[in-house]
Amino acid sequence: MGNNTLIERDLSVLWHPCTQMKDHESLPIIPIKKAHGIWLEDFEGNKYIDAISSWWVNMFGHCNPRINAALNQQLETLEHVILAGFTHETIVELSERLVKLTPTGLNKTFFADNGSSAIEVSLKMSFHYWVNSGYKNKTKFINLTNSYHGETIAALSVGDVALYKETYEPLLLKTITAPSPDCFNKEQGETDKDYSARMIEPMREILQQHADECCAVIIEPLIQCAGNMRMYHPVYLTLLRQACDEFNVHLICDEIAVGFGRTGTLFASEQADITPDFMCLSKGLTGGYLPLSVVLTTNNVYDAFYDDYENLTAFLHSHSYTGNPIGCRAALATLDIFEQDNVINANQKLANHLTKVSEKFKEHPHVGDVRQHGMVVAIEMVKDKKSKTPYDWKERRGLRVYQYGLKNGVLLRPLGNVVYFMPPYVITEEQINQMAQVAFDGIHIATRD
Ligand SMILES: *Cc1c(COP(=O)(O)O)cnc(C)c1O
């Protein structure tokens, strides 16, 4: 089947995510025929490096033979079973391994089937914990400016990206927003660590004033991914954990995007040596194969729900596909690869190479910032380098980089004016060079007028 018929058929029936569909009058949608490793291939034989891991989900390449084999085996054994009243080997093993791998003290797993649902679970659980523990006034959540936690109504409420949120404001929960420790905003000459450390002060003031009415603080550890890949120092997490304990509110770490090695450690929270009360995981959990998510929490939280049925303290939340065995099998196969190939250590070399290739971007007259945590690099295009004045969003400079990338064999999908790399871990140094060169040329062309 040719490209053109597929595009036509698509546009006559499909409504695509996060897309102004009218854009496709001039910007062709790209049917992908197959994929292997870091490569996506279209129907005309063009190949693209998947530099963004297909929306941050892919870990070990497309059609990974090891994950495929595990899934084939699972398909022959058990495809799905209700998780209320029943269980299966795959989910028990996955839960045991996640409890072992995540920070000490996270001892219970609650499954859902996508990132936003995991956020909903953590918000409801936190609120319900306080209800069960006799706190009647804790009904609000504290978030950070520029944060993102998903698109369902409550997840959207605790996010702060205006582009996604503003329209729906009348429908949303009221949240209390503290300024992000985002180091893009630090003073000249200030270190990331100093800036992130001092940004705990406004958060502490909010806690001081509002802790009585707040269930939890929710944050993305180290990288605000959808918020233009803005980054901060782990010291903020350490101080935030202390503040949450001091003021008796939960800490929810949304590691949906940063989990599974993106920041250099298996989980970002490790870098601050903290245990959140809730940790949300999805995206990379299944290696980029299947929708699955999980919330890990403490025995303390679990125990607040554990009682005689008549007392009605149970967490009566469910999704039909909760704990799907095929998704869980993909997750186990992904964890196997992490373990067998010592991926976190091996990535150190790739991360160093990413650092090396990103040096060149710093000199560009329209690059205002180059930042990195582990396997994520972000390059921010600006109109004026000195003052970091942004380009007018209507100019859609990022879109120009996107189009240049596609013409030259790399799928980059800039967030506004921020070009970033978040590649699958099977990328080679040579392929990193290729990806970076295309990004560099794309930025040059997108900013030359
Ligand atoms: C993607 C994302 C979500 C939402 O996950 P979905 O599976 O898209 O619903 C939540 N939080 C963060 C940090 C994310 O990056």
Short mmCIF file of C-alpha atoms and ligand atoms in Angstrom, two decimals:
data_model
loop_
_atom_site.label_atom_id
_atom_site.label_comp_id
_atom_site.label_asym_id
_atom_site.label_seq_id
_atom_site.Cartn_x
_atom_site.Cartn_y
_atom_site.Cartn_z
CA MET A 1 0.00 0.00 0.00
CA GLY A 2 1.33 3.43 -0.89
CA ASN A 3 1.94 6.32 1.43
CA ASN A 4 -0.65 8.57 -0.10
CA THR A 5 -3.64 6.30 0.20
CA LEU A 6 -2.78 5.61 3.83
CA ILE A 7 -2.47 9.33 4.57
CA GLU A 8 -5.84 10.00 2.94
CA ARG A 9 -7.56 7.17 4.75
CA ASP A 10 -5.99 8.30 8.02
CA LEU A 11 -7.10 11.91 7.71
CA SER A 12 -10.64 10.92 6.82
CA VAL A 13 -11.15 8.99 10.08
CA LEU A 14 -8.44 9.74 12.65
CA TRP A 15 -8.14 12.59 15.12
CA HIS A 16 -4.52 12.64 16.32
CA PRO A 17 -3.29 13.40 19.85
CA CYS A 18 -1.91 16.82 20.78
CA THR A 19 -2.41 18.07 17.20
CA GLN A 20 -4.13 20.96 15.44
CA MET A 21 -5.45 18.75 12.65
CA LYS A 22 -5.49 21.68 10.21
CA ASP A 23 -1.67 21.66 10.33
CA HIS A 24 -1.86 18.48 8.27
CA GLU A 25 -3.13 20.44 5.28
CA SER A 26 0.49 21.50 4.79
CA LEU A 27 2.47 19.17 7.04
CA PRO A 28 2.09 15.60 5.88
CA ILE A 29 1.49 12.92 8.46
CA ILE A 30 4.06 10.13 8.22
CA PRO A 31 2.90 6.52 8.02
CA ILE A 32 5.49 4.20 9.53
CA LYS A 33 5.79 0.77 7.97
CA LYS A 34 8.15 -0.83 10.42
CA ALA A 35 10.73 -0.10 13.05
CA HIS A 36 13.88 -1.70 14.35
CA GLY A 37 16.30 -0.55 17.04
CA ILE A 38 16.51 3.25 16.97
CA TRP A 39 15.16 3.37 13.40
CA LEU A 40 11.65 4.12 12.17
CA GLU A 41 11.04 3.35 8.50
CA ASP A 42 8.30 4.77 6.29
CA PHE A 43 6.65 3.28 3.19
CA GLU A 44 9.10 4.96 0.86
CA GLY A 45 12.09 3.42 2.59
CA ASN A 46 13.10 6.62 4.41
CA LYS A 47 14.60 5.96 7.83
CA TYR A 48 14.47 8.19 10.88
CA ILE A 49 16.45 8.02 14.13
CA ASP A 50 13.88 8.00 16.93
CA ALA A 51 15.69 10.67 18.97
CA ILE A 52 12.73 11.12 21.33
CA SER A 53 12.04 7.44 22.06
CA SER A 54 8.55 7.77 20.55
CA TRP A 55 7.31 10.20 23.20
CA TRP A 56 9.78 9.06 25.85
CA VAL A 57 8.58 5.48 26.12
CA ASN A 58 11.11 3.39 24.21
CA MET A 59 14.09 2.07 26.17
CA PHE A 60 15.88 -0.62 24.16
CA GLY A 61 14.86 0.00 20.58
CA HIS A 62 11.85 -0.95 18.53
CA CYS A 63 11.01 -4.62 17.97
CA ASN A 64 13.62 -5.66 20.48
CA PRO A 65 14.17 -9.40 20.00
CA ARG A 66 14.42 -10.11 23.73
CA ILE A 67 11.20 -8.31 24.62
CA ASN A 68 9.47 -9.83 21.59
CA ALA A 69 10.42 -13.34 22.69
CA ALA A 70 9.16 -12.76 26.23
CA LEU A 71 5.85 -11.42 24.89
CA ASN A 72 5.36 -14.33 22.52
CA GLN A 73 5.76 -16.69 25.44
CA GLN A 74 3.33 -14.69 27.58
CA LEU A 75 0.76 -14.71 24.78
CA GLU A 76 0.77 -18.49 24.82
CA THR A 77 0.26 -18.59 28.58
CA LEU A 78 -2.05 -15.85 29.85
CA GLU A 79 -3.23 -12.75 28.01
CA HIS A 80 -5.39 -11.19 30.73
CA VAL A 81 -7.25 -11.89 33.92
CA ILE A 82 -9.23 -9.72 36.32
CA LEU A 83 -6.92 -8.46 39.10
CA ALA A 84 -9.60 -8.18 41.81
CA GLY A 85 -9.78 -11.48 43.65
CA PHE A 86 -7.20 -13.00 41.25
CA THR A 87 -3.51 -12.66 40.60
CA HIS A 88 -0.83 -14.04 38.26
CA GLU A 89 2.83 -14.90 38.36
CA THR A 90 3.96 -12.09 36.07
CA ILE A 91 2.54 -9.29 38.23
CA VAL A 92 3.76 -10.82 41.47
CA GLU A 93 7.31 -11.08 40.14
CA LEU A 94 7.15 -7.57 38.67
CA SER A 95 5.93 -6.13 41.97
CA GLU A 96 8.68 -7.90 43.92
CA ARG A 97 11.31 -6.55 41.59
CA LEU A 98 9.95 -2.99 41.58
CA VAL A 99 9.84 -2.96 45.37
CA LYS A 100 13.48 -4.10 45.41
CA LEU A 101 14.63 -1.55 42.80
CA THR A 102 12.81 1.57 43.99
CA PRO A 103 13.92 3.60 47.05
CA THR A 104 13.75 1.81 50.41
CA GLY A 105 10.35 1.99 52.04
CA LEU A 106 8.24 1.75 48.89
CA ASN A 107 6.75 -1.65 49.64
CA LYS A 108 3.38 -1.83 47.90
CA THR A 109 2.39 -1.62 44.23
CA PHE A 110 -0.95 -0.43 42.83
CA PHE A 111 -1.33 -0.83 39.07
CA ALA A 112 -3.17 1.24 36.46
CA ASP A 113 -2.80 1.42 32.70
CA ASN A 114 -1.35 4.82 31.77
CA GLY A 115 0.57 7.66 33.33
CA SER A 116 -2.36 10.00 33.94
CA SER A 117 -4.29 7.22 35.68
CA ALA A 118 -1.31 6.59 37.96
CA ILE A 119 -1.38 10.28 38.89
CA GLU A 120 -5.10 10.05 39.63
CA VAL A 121 -4.43 7.03 41.84
CA SER A 122 -1.71 8.82 43.80
CA LEU A 123 -3.87 11.93 44.34
CA LYS A 124 -6.89 9.91 45.46
CA MET A 125 -4.79 7.66 47.68
CA SER A 126 -3.09 10.60 49.36
CA PHE A 127 -6.40 12.38 50.00
CA HIS A 128 -8.03 9.15 51.19
CA TYR A 129 -5.11 8.38 53.51
CA TRP A 130 -5.71 11.65 55.33
CA VAL A 131 -9.48 10.98 55.49
CA ASN A 132 -8.85 7.52 56.95
CA SER A 133 -6.39 9.04 59.41
CA GLY A 134 -8.91 11.57 60.73
CA TYR A 135 -7.77 14.71 58.87
CA LYS A 136 -10.88 16.29 57.40
CA ASN A 137 -9.44 19.53 55.99
CA LYS A 138 -6.76 18.19 53.73
CA THR A 139 -8.31 18.62 50.27
CA LYS A 140 -5.71 20.45 48.19
CA PHE A 141 -2.46 19.72 46.38
CA ILE A 142 0.68 21.78 45.97
CA ASN A 143 2.49 21.73 42.63
CA LEU A 144 5.29 23.59 40.87
CA THR A 145 5.10 26.17 38.12
CA ASN A 146 5.81 24.67 34.68
CA SER A 147 4.94 21.14 35.88
CA TYR A 148 3.18 18.44 33.87
CA HIS A 149 1.40 15.37 35.17
CA GLY A 150 -0.92 14.23 32.37
CA GLU A 151 -4.17 15.14 30.67
CA THR A 152 -7.09 13.69 32.66
CA ILE A 153 -8.91 16.32 34.71
CA ALA A 154 -7.16 15.86 38.07
CA ALA A 155 -3.76 15.22 36.48
CA LEU A 156 -4.23 18.36 34.38
CA SER A 157 -5.19 20.27 37.54
CA VAL A 158 -1.87 19.54 39.21
CA GLY A 159 0.07 20.44 36.08
CA ASP A 160 0.97 24.01 35.14
CA VAL A 161 1.60 24.15 31.39
CA ALA A 162 -0.81 26.87 30.23
CA LEU A 163 -1.02 25.57 26.67
CA TYR A 164 -2.66 22.36 27.82
CA LYS A 165 -4.47 23.66 30.86
CA GLU A 166 -5.90 27.13 30.34
CA THR A 167 -8.97 26.20 28.28
CA TYR A 168 -10.15 23.73 30.91
CA GLU A 169 -9.55 25.95 33.94
CA PRO A 170 -13.26 26.10 34.97
CA LEU A 171 -13.29 22.31 35.28
CA LEU A 172 -10.16 21.87 37.34
CA LEU A 173 -9.31 21.29 41.00
CA LYS A 174 -7.83 24.29 42.76
CA THR A 175 -4.13 23.83 43.40
CA ILE A 176 -1.51 25.89 45.19
CA THR A 177 1.51 26.54 43.00
CA ALA A 178 5.06 27.13 44.20
CA PRO A 179 7.78 28.49 41.90
CA SER A 180 9.84 25.80 40.20
CA PRO A 181 13.54 25.39 41.05
CA ASP A 182 14.11 25.41 37.25
CA CYS A 183 17.74 26.52 36.86
CA PHE A 184 17.06 28.36 33.60
CA ASN A 185 15.99 31.18 35.91
CA LYS A 186 19.08 31.28 38.10
CA GLU A 187 21.07 34.51 38.46
CA GLN A 188 24.23 35.03 36.46
CA GLY A 189 27.12 33.33 38.23
CA GLU A 190 24.86 31.33 40.55
CA THR A 191 25.32 27.53 40.62
CA ASP A 192 22.44 25.14 39.90
CA LYS A 193 22.80 23.79 43.40
CA ASP A 194 22.61 27.20 45.07
CA TYR A 195 19.63 28.23 42.99
CA SER A 196 17.70 24.99 43.55
CA ALA A 197 18.46 25.12 47.28
CA ARG A 198 17.17 28.65 47.72
CA MET A 199 14.00 27.89 45.75
CA ILE A 200 12.83 25.72 48.66
CA GLU A 201 12.04 28.93 50.56
CA PRO A 202 8.85 29.90 48.71
CA MET A 203 7.73 26.25 48.95
CA ARG A 204 8.33 26.28 52.71
CA GLU A 205 6.31 29.48 53.03
CA ILE A 206 3.39 27.86 51.23
CA LEU A 207 3.64 24.77 53.42
CA GLN A 208 3.79 26.91 56.53
CA GLN A 209 0.59 28.64 55.50
CA HIS A 210 -1.37 25.85 53.88
CA ALA A 211 -0.17 22.46 55.15
CA ASP A 212 -3.39 22.01 57.17
CA GLU A 213 -5.47 22.03 53.99
CA CYS A 214 -3.00 20.13 51.78
CA CYS A 215 -2.65 16.41 51.11
CA ALA A 216 0.59 16.35 49.15
CA VAL A 217 3.21 18.11 47.11
CA ILE A 218 3.51 16.63 43.62
CA ILE A 219 6.64 17.10 41.53
CA GLU A 220 8.64 15.69 38.61
CA PRO A 221 12.09 14.90 40.04
CA LEU A 222 15.02 16.71 38.29
CA ILE A 223 13.44 17.33 34.86
CA GLN A 224 10.17 19.05 34.03
CA CYS A 225 9.92 17.20 30.75
CA ALA A 226 6.75 18.49 29.08
CA GLY A 227 7.58 21.92 30.55
CA ASN A 228 10.32 22.34 27.94
CA MET A 229 12.84 19.98 29.58
CA ARG A 230 13.67 22.45 32.33
CA MET A 231 16.02 20.96 34.94
CA TYR A 232 17.05 21.42 38.54
CA HIS A 233 19.50 20.08 41.11
CA PRO A 234 18.77 17.09 43.39
CA VAL A 235 19.34 19.23 46.50
CA TYR A 236 15.80 20.58 46.00
CA LEU A 237 14.37 17.08 46.39
CA THR A 238 16.31 16.49 49.60
CA LEU A 239 15.05 19.76 51.07
CA LEU A 240 11.51 19.14 49.83
CA ARG A 241 11.41 15.71 51.47
CA GLN A 242 12.47 17.31 54.77
CA ALA A 243 9.86 20.06 54.41
CA CYS A 244 7.04 17.60 53.63
CA ASP A 245 7.92 15.59 56.76
CA GLU A 246 8.11 18.71 58.86
CA PHE A 247 4.71 19.99 57.74
CA ASN A 248 2.94 16.62 57.57
CA VAL A 249 2.08 16.43 53.87
CA HIS A 250 2.86 13.64 51.42
CA LEU A 251 5.43 13.83 48.65
CA ILE A 252 4.39 12.42 45.28
CA CYS A 253 7.27 11.84 42.85
CA ASP A 254 6.04 11.59 39.28
CA GLU A 255 8.83 9.55 37.65
CA ILE A 256 6.65 8.65 34.67
CA ALA A 257 9.07 10.33 32.26
CA VAL A 258 12.33 10.39 34.22
CA GLY A 259 12.19 6.86 35.62
CA PHE A 260 14.16 3.92 34.23
CA GLY A 261 17.52 5.56 33.75
CA ARG A 262 16.73 8.77 31.88
CA THR A 263 18.52 10.98 34.40
CA GLY A 264 21.50 8.66 34.79
CA THR A 265 20.24 6.69 37.80
CA LEU A 266 17.48 4.08 37.58
CA PHE A 267 15.18 6.53 39.36
CA ALA A 268 15.76 10.27 39.68
CA SER A 269 14.80 10.24 43.37
CA GLU A 270 17.95 8.19 44.06
CA GLN A 271 20.12 11.21 43.33
CA ALA A 272 18.66 12.95 46.36
CA ASP A 273 18.56 9.76 48.40
CA ILE A 274 14.86 10.24 49.20
CA THR A 275 11.84 7.98 49.48
CA PRO A 276 8.63 9.66 48.34
CA ASP A 277 5.28 8.60 49.81
CA PHE A 278 4.10 7.81 46.29
CA MET A 279 6.14 7.09 43.19
CA CYS A 280 4.34 7.00 39.82
CA LEU A 281 5.86 5.00 36.97
CA SER A 282 4.76 4.39 33.38
CA LYS A 283 6.27 5.23 29.94
CA GLY A 284 9.59 3.29 30.05
CA LEU A 285 8.11 0.70 32.41
CA THR A 286 7.25 -1.65 29.53
CA GLY A 287 10.26 -0.63 27.42
CA GLY A 288 7.88 1.34 25.21
CA TYR A 289 5.75 -1.62 24.23
CA LEU A 290 2.44 -1.48 26.09
CA PRO A 291 0.40 0.87 28.25
CA LEU A 292 0.95 0.08 31.92
CA SER A 293 1.52 2.16 35.02
CA VAL A 294 2.09 1.62 38.69
CA VAL A 295 2.04 3.64 41.90
CA LEU A 296 4.43 2.49 44.59
CA THR A 297 3.71 3.49 48.16
CA THR A 298 4.68 2.77 51.76
CA ASN A 299 3.35 0.26 54.26
CA ASN A 300 2.28 3.24 56.34
CA VAL A 301 -0.10 4.40 53.59
CA TYR A 302 -1.28 0.85 52.90
CA ASP A 303 -2.02 0.24 56.57
CA ALA A 304 -4.32 3.27 56.77
CA PHE A 305 -6.70 1.49 54.36
CA TYR A 306 -6.44 -1.98 55.95
CA ASP A 307 -9.49 -2.59 58.12
CA ASP A 308 -12.75 -4.51 58.42
CA TYR A 309 -14.89 -4.09 55.31
CA GLU A 310 -17.78 -2.49 57.24
CA ASN A 311 -15.56 0.45 58.16
CA LEU A 312 -15.47 1.41 54.48
CA THR A 313 -11.85 2.49 54.37
CA ALA A 314 -10.85 0.45 51.30
CA PHE A 315 -9.41 2.04 48.16
CA LEU A 316 -12.20 1.18 45.71
CA HIS A 317 -10.43 2.26 42.55
CA SER A 318 -9.97 0.12 39.46
CA HIS A 319 -9.30 0.07 35.74
CA SER A 320 -10.45 -2.80 33.54
CA TYR A 321 -6.98 -3.65 32.27
CA THR A 322 -5.22 -3.16 35.61
CA GLY A 323 -2.11 -5.32 35.81
CA ASN A 324 -2.45 -6.76 32.31
CA PRO A 325 -0.10 -9.77 32.09
CA ILE A 326 1.27 -8.90 28.65
CA GLY A 327 2.19 -5.40 29.83
CA CYS A 328 3.73 -6.85 32.99
CA ARG A 329 5.73 -9.34 30.91
CA ALA A 330 7.11 -6.52 28.76
CA ALA A 331 8.09 -4.76 32.00
CA LEU A 332 9.88 -7.86 33.31
CA ALA A 333 11.74 -8.30 30.02
CA THR A 334 12.76 -4.62 30.22
CA LEU A 335 14.06 -5.06 33.79
CA ASP A 336 15.95 -8.18 32.65
CA ILE A 337 17.80 -6.12 30.06
CA PHE A 338 18.65 -3.43 32.63
CA GLU A 339 20.10 -6.12 34.86
CA GLN A 340 21.81 -8.42 32.35
CA ASP A 341 23.45 -5.63 30.35
CA ASN A 342 24.28 -3.44 33.35
CA VAL A 343 22.56 -0.64 31.47
CA ILE A 344 22.88 2.14 34.04
CA ASN A 345 26.68 1.80 34.01
CA ALA A 346 26.87 1.39 30.24
CA ASN A 347 24.76 4.53 29.76
CA GLN A 348 27.36 6.57 31.60
CA LYS A 349 29.55 6.36 28.51
CA LEU A 350 26.70 7.38 26.22
CA ALA A 351 25.80 10.26 28.53
CA ASN A 352 29.43 11.46 28.42
CA HIS A 353 29.30 11.35 24.67
CA LEU A 354 26.07 13.36 24.68
CA THR A 355 27.87 15.94 26.83
CA LYS A 356 30.68 16.08 24.32
CA VAL A 357 28.46 16.62 21.27
CA SER A 358 26.35 19.23 23.05
CA GLU A 359 29.38 21.49 23.68
CA LYS A 360 29.17 22.77 20.13
CA PHE A 361 25.61 24.04 20.63
CA LYS A 362 26.69 26.38 23.44
CA GLU A 363 28.57 28.58 20.97
CA HIS A 364 25.61 29.03 18.65
CA PRO A 365 24.38 32.67 18.63
CA HIS A 366 20.74 31.57 19.06
CA VAL A 367 21.20 28.96 21.75
CA GLY A 368 20.49 30.39 25.20
CA ASP A 369 20.97 27.26 27.28
CA VAL A 370 22.25 23.69 26.95
CA ARG A 371 21.35 21.42 29.84
CA GLN A 372 21.66 17.75 30.63
CA HIS A 373 20.72 15.15 33.22
CA GLY A 374 22.12 11.75 32.22
CA MET A 375 20.52 10.58 28.98
CA VAL A 376 18.50 13.75 28.39
CA VAL A 377 19.94 16.83 26.69
CA ALA A 378 17.95 19.99 25.98
CA ILE A 379 18.99 22.92 23.79
CA GLU A 380 16.98 26.11 24.13
CA MET A 381 16.77 28.40 21.10
CA VAL A 382 16.48 32.10 21.98
CA LYS A 383 16.08 35.30 20.05
CA ASP A 384 18.73 37.06 22.10
CA LYS A 385 21.51 35.03 23.66
CA LYS A 386 22.56 37.52 26.30
CA SER A 387 19.15 38.29 27.80
CA LYS A 388 17.77 34.83 26.93
CA THR A 389 14.81 36.57 25.28
CA PRO A 390 12.59 33.86 23.79
CA TYR A 391 11.32 33.78 20.24
CA ASP A 392 7.66 34.61 19.75
CA TRP A 393 5.87 31.25 20.01
CA LYS A 394 3.85 32.10 16.90
CA GLU A 395 7.01 31.88 14.81
CA ARG A 396 7.10 28.14 15.51
CA ARG A 397 10.88 27.86 15.25
CA GLY A 398 10.77 24.40 16.77
CA LEU A 399 8.51 23.23 13.97
CA ARG A 400 11.19 24.27 11.47
CA VAL A 401 13.72 22.09 13.28
CA TYR A 402 11.20 19.25 13.26
CA GLN A 403 10.74 19.54 9.50
CA TYR A 404 14.47 19.81 8.87
CA GLY A 405 15.02 16.73 11.03
CA LEU A 406 12.51 14.66 9.11
CA LYS A 407 14.08 15.62 5.78
CA ASN A 408 17.41 14.50 7.16
CA GLY A 409 16.54 11.28 8.86
CA VAL A 410 16.01 12.25 12.49
CA LEU A 411 12.76 12.44 14.44
CA LEU A 412 13.19 15.46 16.72
CA ARG A 413 10.02 16.88 18.17
CA PRO A 414 10.95 20.17 19.84
CA LEU A 415 8.87 21.46 22.73
CA GLY A 416 8.28 25.07 21.70
CA ASN A 417 11.78 26.45 21.14
CA VAL A 418 13.52 23.61 22.93
CA VAL A 419 15.21 20.91 20.90
CA TYR A 420 16.05 17.85 22.96
CA PHE A 421 17.51 14.35 22.77
CA MET A 422 16.01 11.48 24.74
CA PRO A 423 17.12 8.49 22.64
CA PRO A 424 16.65 4.77 23.25
CA TYR A 425 19.64 3.30 25.10
CA VAL A 426 20.66 1.15 22.14
CA ILE A 427 21.89 4.21 20.25
CA THR A 428 25.62 4.19 19.36
CA GLU A 429 28.11 7.06 19.64
CA GLU A 430 28.21 7.34 15.88
CA GLN A 431 24.42 7.62 15.71
CA ILE A 432 24.55 10.26 18.46
CA ASN A 433 26.94 12.24 16.24
CA GLN A 434 24.52 11.97 13.34
CA MET A 435 21.53 12.99 15.47
CA ALA A 436 23.41 15.97 16.94
CA GLN A 437 24.66 17.16 13.56
CA VAL A 438 21.15 17.18 12.10
CA ALA A 439 19.85 19.01 15.18
CA PHE A 440 22.65 21.56 14.92
CA ASP A 441 22.04 22.25 11.25
CA GLY A 442 18.29 22.35 11.88
CA ILE A 443 18.72 24.93 14.64
CA HIS A 444 21.00 26.96 12.40
CA ILE A 445 18.44 27.05 9.60
CA ALA A 446 15.50 27.66 11.94
CA THR A 447 17.18 30.72 13.52
CA ARG A 448 18.96 32.36 10.60
CA ASP A 449 16.32 35.04 9.90
C1 LIG B 1 3.64 11.54 30.03
C2 LIG B 1 3.56 12.00 31.43
C3 LIG B 1 2.41 11.78 32.21
C4 LIG B 1 1.15 11.20 31.64
O1 LIG B 1 1.29 9.90 31.18
P1 LIG B 1 0.26 9.36 30.05
O2 LIG B 1 0.56 7.92 29.94
O3 LIG B 1 0.57 10.14 28.80
O4 LIG B 1 -1.11 9.63 30.56
C5 LIG B 1 2.44 12.17 33.52
N1 LIG B 1 3.53 12.73 34.07
C6 LIG B 1 4.66 12.95 33.37
C7 LIG B 1 5.85 13.54 34.03
C8 LIG B 1 4.70 12.61 32.02
O5 LIG B 1 5.80 12.89 31.30
#
